Amino acid sequence: MNTLTLPAWAHPHTDLTGRTALVVGGAGGVGEGVVRALLDAGARVVAAGRSSTRLDELASRLRSPRLHTTVLDALAEDLDQAVSALAAEHGGFDAVVVSVASWGDQGRKPLLALTDAEWDALVAANQTSVFRLYRALVPHLGVDGVLVQLNGLSADLPFPWAGGVALTAAATKSLTRTLAAELAGRGPRIYEVILGVVRTRARQFAGVDDPRGIEGAEVGIHLAELVAGSSPLTGAALHYFVDKAAGPSGSAPERP
């Protein structure tokens, strides 16, 4: 795995040696970049996801002795037991990154055209899954631990023809900020990071890649700084990373 080139806004010496991070959705487009950056900072990383094939492919690409993979389904009945066993296996976690989202199978359609089944599936995949992960994982993070949810701008903006995606993004933003307020000073640090367009392998394959977009590894560099406590945004629960050159910010981007 090649060493990453740090963007101009990054802290030059982020060291996570000796720390263990769990990345749920680690084989996804954004998650892979996060995994790569955390490994580059010296962390031991457990990448979790539902597809053993994608996890195996991730491990093959990154080839790091500090990378471990595991199948984890946020909607499984035995999630709490699976997380407890995973924490015991790896000696607990210093950081957890939740990078899960689904567009569903309904395609682009008006909000009120969604069937009950399509609505239920979107809520389960994008909202219930995050809630269940928080409930299972927070007890395994100490007061010095870090929990981050990665979200998209649809959490803040109307998203015509994909209303179910936007509504669940807004709900998990509220969920994460509420948890941050409840645990402030009494539990792990909780962060909501809202992202602009991220360059992913899937977007490249689909022919819609935009070089102006954020790299997944750049997202991971920011998260590594949060875990290390070296980011200037460490004290803020809500972050926006929309402008590649400017880097992460504690303020929402201006809307045209």
Short mmCIF file of C-alpha atoms in Angstrom, two decimals:
data_model
loop_
_atom_site.label_atom_id
_atom_site.label_comp_id
_atom_site.label_asym_id
_atom_site.label_seq_id
_atom_site.Cartn_x
_atom_site.Cartn_y
_atom_site.Cartn_z
CA MET A 1 0.00 0.00 0.00
CA ASN A 2 1.46 3.36 -1.06
CA THR A 3 1.88 6.19 1.44
CA LEU A 4 -0.74 8.89 0.97
CA THR A 5 0.04 12.41 -0.13
CA LEU A 6 -1.37 14.77 2.47
CA PRO A 7 -3.54 17.70 1.34
CA ALA A 8 -2.44 21.21 2.28
CA TRP A 9 -4.97 21.45 5.14
CA ALA A 10 -3.85 18.22 6.85
CA HIS A 11 -1.84 17.92 10.04
CA PRO A 12 1.63 16.67 9.04
CA HIS A 13 2.18 14.13 11.83
CA THR A 14 -0.98 12.18 12.67
CA ASP A 15 0.08 8.98 14.43
CA LEU A 16 -2.46 6.31 15.37
CA THR A 17 0.07 3.61 16.20
CA GLY A 18 -1.35 1.28 18.83
CA ARG A 19 -4.98 2.27 18.21
CA THR A 20 -7.69 0.07 16.74
CA ALA A 21 -10.43 1.40 14.49
CA LEU A 22 -13.55 -0.38 13.22
CA VAL A 23 -14.87 0.85 9.87
CA VAL A 24 -18.39 -0.40 9.20
CA GLY A 25 -18.85 -0.22 5.45
CA GLY A 26 -15.10 -0.43 5.03
CA ALA A 27 -15.31 -2.13 1.64
CA GLY A 28 -17.58 0.59 0.22
CA GLY A 29 -16.50 3.43 -2.02
CA VAL A 30 -15.90 5.95 0.78
CA GLY A 31 -15.08 3.33 3.39
CA GLU A 32 -12.11 1.99 1.44
CA GLY A 33 -10.50 5.43 1.41
CA VAL A 34 -11.08 5.76 5.15
CA VAL A 35 -9.52 2.36 5.78
CA ARG A 36 -6.52 3.29 3.64
CA ALA A 37 -5.95 6.57 5.50
CA LEU A 38 -6.27 5.03 8.96
CA LEU A 39 -3.77 2.33 8.02
CA ASP A 40 -1.44 4.99 6.64
CA ALA A 41 -1.60 6.77 10.02
CA GLY A 42 -0.49 3.58 11.77
CA ALA A 43 -3.79 2.26 13.11
CA ARG A 44 -4.89 -1.33 13.27
CA VAL A 45 -8.11 -1.42 11.22
CA VAL A 46 -11.03 -3.82 11.21
CA ALA A 47 -13.10 -3.38 8.04
CA ALA A 48 -16.64 -4.72 8.39
CA GLY A 49 -19.39 -5.18 5.85
CA ARG A 50 -22.04 -7.55 4.58
CA SER A 51 -20.13 -8.95 1.59
CA SER A 52 -17.24 -11.32 2.25
CA THR A 53 -16.28 -11.06 -1.43
CA ARG A 54 -15.88 -7.28 -1.31
CA LEU A 55 -13.96 -7.52 1.96
CA ASP A 56 -11.59 -10.08 0.46
CA GLU A 57 -11.05 -7.82 -2.55
CA LEU A 58 -10.31 -4.90 -0.21
CA ALA A 59 -7.73 -6.93 1.68
CA SER A 60 -6.15 -8.01 -1.60
CA ARG A 61 -5.83 -4.43 -2.80
CA LEU A 62 -4.45 -2.96 0.42
CA ARG A 63 -2.26 -5.88 1.55
CA SER A 64 -1.59 -4.60 5.06
CA PRO A 65 -0.80 -6.84 8.05
CA ARG A 66 -2.73 -4.37 10.21
CA LEU A 67 -5.94 -4.81 8.23
CA HIS A 68 -8.51 -7.33 9.43
CA THR A 69 -11.89 -7.97 7.84
CA THR A 70 -15.15 -9.34 9.16
CA VAL A 71 -18.69 -9.85 7.92
CA LEU A 72 -21.16 -7.79 9.95
CA ASP A 73 -24.87 -7.22 9.23
CA ALA A 74 -26.36 -4.24 11.07
CA LEU A 75 -29.87 -5.71 10.75
CA ALA A 76 -29.01 -9.21 11.99
CA GLU A 77 -30.79 -10.41 15.13
CA ASP A 78 -27.47 -11.31 16.75
CA LEU A 79 -25.77 -7.96 16.08
CA ASP A 80 -25.12 -7.21 19.77
CA GLN A 81 -23.47 -10.59 20.31
CA ALA A 82 -21.45 -10.29 17.10
CA VAL A 83 -20.15 -6.84 18.11
CA SER A 84 -19.27 -8.04 21.63
CA ALA A 85 -17.32 -10.97 20.18
CA LEU A 86 -15.57 -8.69 17.72
CA ALA A 87 -14.59 -6.23 20.44
CA ALA A 88 -13.27 -9.05 22.60
CA GLU A 89 -11.27 -10.47 19.69
CA HIS A 90 -9.57 -7.14 18.95
CA GLY A 91 -9.22 -5.81 22.49
CA GLY A 92 -11.90 -3.15 22.07
CA PHE A 93 -11.99 -0.17 19.74
CA ASP A 94 -10.52 3.29 19.99
CA ALA A 95 -12.61 4.52 17.07
CA VAL A 96 -15.64 3.45 15.06
CA VAL A 97 -16.57 4.84 11.65
CA VAL A 98 -20.07 4.15 10.32
CA SER A 99 -20.23 4.51 6.53
CA VAL A 100 -23.44 2.76 5.51
CA ALA A 101 -26.16 3.88 3.11
CA SER A 102 -28.36 2.37 0.44
CA TRP A 103 -30.14 3.84 -2.57
CA GLY A 104 -32.62 0.98 -2.40
CA ASP A 105 -34.10 -0.94 -5.30
CA GLN A 106 -36.93 1.47 -6.11
CA GLY A 107 -35.00 3.61 -8.58
CA ARG A 108 -35.72 7.31 -9.03
CA LYS A 109 -39.36 8.06 -8.29
CA PRO A 110 -41.49 10.73 -6.60
CA LEU A 111 -41.59 10.56 -2.82
CA LEU A 112 -45.30 9.82 -2.58
CA ALA A 113 -45.00 7.07 -5.19
CA LEU A 114 -42.94 4.92 -2.81
CA THR A 115 -44.73 1.76 -1.73
CA ASP A 116 -44.88 0.76 1.92
CA ALA A 117 -42.35 -1.99 1.21
CA GLU A 118 -39.93 0.43 -0.48
CA TRP A 119 -40.28 2.92 2.38
CA ASP A 120 -39.71 0.25 5.00
CA ALA A 121 -36.65 -1.07 3.16
CA LEU A 122 -35.05 2.39 2.94
CA VAL A 123 -35.71 3.16 6.61
CA ALA A 124 -34.30 -0.22 7.65
CA ALA A 125 -31.18 0.04 5.49
CA ASN A 126 -30.34 3.67 6.18
CA GLN A 127 -31.81 4.57 9.56
CA THR A 128 -32.55 1.51 11.66
CA SER A 129 -29.15 0.06 10.74
CA VAL A 130 -27.32 3.13 12.08
CA PHE A 131 -29.37 3.16 15.29
CA ARG A 132 -28.67 -0.54 15.92
CA LEU A 133 -24.96 -0.07 15.23
CA TYR A 134 -24.78 2.81 17.72
CA ARG A 135 -26.64 0.83 20.36
CA ALA A 136 -24.33 -2.16 19.91
CA LEU A 137 -21.02 -0.29 19.53
CA VAL A 138 -21.08 2.66 21.94
CA PRO A 139 -20.74 0.43 25.03
CA HIS A 140 -17.44 -0.83 23.58
CA LEU A 141 -15.97 2.68 23.26
CA GLY A 142 -14.35 4.31 26.27
CA VAL A 143 -14.71 7.95 27.25
CA ASP A 144 -11.67 8.72 25.07
CA GLY A 145 -13.09 6.84 22.08
CA VAL A 146 -14.46 8.30 18.87
CA LEU A 147 -17.59 7.46 16.86
CA VAL A 148 -18.08 9.03 13.42
CA GLN A 149 -21.00 8.78 11.04
CA LEU A 150 -20.38 9.71 7.40
CA ASN A 151 -23.38 11.26 5.70
CA GLY A 152 -24.21 13.13 2.52
CA LEU A 153 -25.52 16.60 1.70
CA SER A 154 -28.96 15.07 1.17
CA ALA A 155 -29.19 15.25 4.98
CA ASP A 156 -29.56 19.03 4.57
CA LEU A 157 -31.02 19.53 1.10
CA PRO A 158 -34.18 18.49 -0.75
CA PHE A 159 -33.47 15.53 -3.01
CA PRO A 160 -36.26 15.21 -5.59
CA TRP A 161 -36.83 11.69 -6.96
CA ALA A 162 -34.75 10.24 -4.12
CA GLY A 163 -36.74 11.53 -1.17
CA GLY A 164 -36.45 8.34 0.86
CA VAL A 165 -32.65 8.58 0.72
CA ALA A 166 -32.71 12.25 1.80
CA LEU A 167 -35.19 11.69 4.62
CA THR A 168 -33.19 8.86 6.14
CA ALA A 169 -29.98 10.89 5.81
CA ALA A 170 -31.61 13.76 7.70
CA ALA A 171 -32.86 11.34 10.34
CA THR A 172 -29.43 9.84 10.98
CA LYS A 173 -27.93 13.32 11.16
CA SER A 174 -30.41 14.13 13.92
CA LEU A 175 -29.75 10.76 15.57
CA THR A 176 -26.00 11.36 15.64
CA ARG A 177 -26.23 14.94 16.89
CA THR A 178 -28.68 13.91 19.61
CA LEU A 179 -26.34 11.15 20.76
CA ALA A 180 -23.45 13.63 20.78
CA ALA A 181 -25.45 15.97 23.01
CA GLU A 182 -26.50 13.18 25.37
CA LEU A 183 -22.95 11.85 25.78
CA ALA A 184 -21.11 15.19 25.81
CA GLY A 185 -18.31 14.88 28.35
CA ARG A 186 -19.58 11.52 29.60
CA GLY A 187 -18.79 9.13 26.78
CA PRO A 188 -16.97 8.79 23.48
CA ARG A 189 -16.71 11.82 21.22
CA ILE A 190 -19.45 11.65 18.58
CA TYR A 191 -19.09 13.25 15.15
CA GLU A 192 -21.36 13.75 12.16
CA VAL A 193 -19.36 14.42 8.97
CA ILE A 194 -21.39 15.50 5.95
CA LEU A 195 -19.65 14.98 2.64
CA GLY A 196 -19.91 16.47 -0.81
CA VAL A 197 -19.25 14.40 -3.92
CA VAL A 198 -16.67 11.71 -3.22
CA ARG A 199 -14.64 10.04 -5.96
CA THR A 200 -15.26 6.31 -5.67
CA ARG A 201 -14.46 3.22 -7.68
CA ALA A 202 -18.16 2.82 -8.55
CA ARG A 203 -18.40 6.37 -9.91
CA GLN A 204 -15.31 5.78 -12.03
CA PHE A 205 -16.75 2.56 -13.46
CA ALA A 206 -20.03 4.37 -14.19
CA GLY A 207 -18.20 7.11 -16.10
CA VAL A 208 -19.33 9.91 -13.76
CA ASP A 209 -16.04 10.57 -11.99
CA ASP A 210 -15.23 14.23 -11.33
CA PRO A 211 -11.62 15.15 -10.46
CA ARG A 212 -12.97 18.07 -8.42
CA GLY A 213 -14.53 15.60 -6.00
CA ILE A 214 -13.14 14.61 -2.62
CA GLU A 215 -11.00 11.49 -2.40
CA GLY A 216 -12.14 8.86 0.07
CA ALA A 217 -8.63 8.86 1.54
CA GLU A 218 -8.94 12.61 2.19
CA VAL A 219 -12.05 11.89 4.24
CA GLY A 220 -10.01 9.30 6.12
CA ILE A 221 -7.19 11.77 6.76
CA HIS A 222 -9.69 14.07 8.46
CA LEU A 223 -11.07 11.19 10.53
CA ALA A 224 -7.56 10.13 11.56
CA GLU A 225 -6.99 13.65 12.87
CA LEU A 226 -10.25 13.48 14.83
CA VAL A 227 -9.19 10.19 16.41
CA ALA A 228 -5.76 11.61 17.26
CA GLY A 229 -7.30 14.81 18.63
CA SER A 230 -5.14 16.96 16.34
CA SER A 231 -7.92 18.38 14.15
CA PRO A 232 -8.93 22.00 14.76
CA LEU A 233 -12.52 20.69 14.57
CA THR A 234 -12.10 18.19 17.41
CA GLY A 235 -14.43 20.18 19.67
CA ALA A 236 -17.29 20.42 17.16
CA ALA A 237 -19.75 17.56 16.66
CA LEU A 238 -20.90 18.57 13.16
CA HIS A 239 -18.49 18.87 10.23
CA TYR A 240 -18.86 19.52 6.51
CA PHE A 241 -16.34 18.34 3.93
CA VAL A 242 -17.55 19.65 0.59
CA ASP A 243 -14.69 21.73 -0.80
CA LYS A 244 -11.67 19.60 -1.73
CA ALA A 245 -9.21 22.49 -1.55
CA ALA A 246 -10.53 24.10 1.63
CA GLY A 247 -10.87 20.83 3.49
CA PRO A 248 -13.23 20.09 6.40
CA SER A 249 -15.20 22.90 8.01
CA GLY A 250 -17.44 23.39 11.01
CA SER A 251 -19.86 25.48 8.93
CA ALA A 252 -22.42 24.43 6.36
CA PRO A 253 -21.54 25.47 2.80
CA GLU A 254 -23.26 28.52 1.39
CA ARG A 255 -26.17 27.68 -0.87
CA PRO A 256 -26.67 29.45 -4.19
#
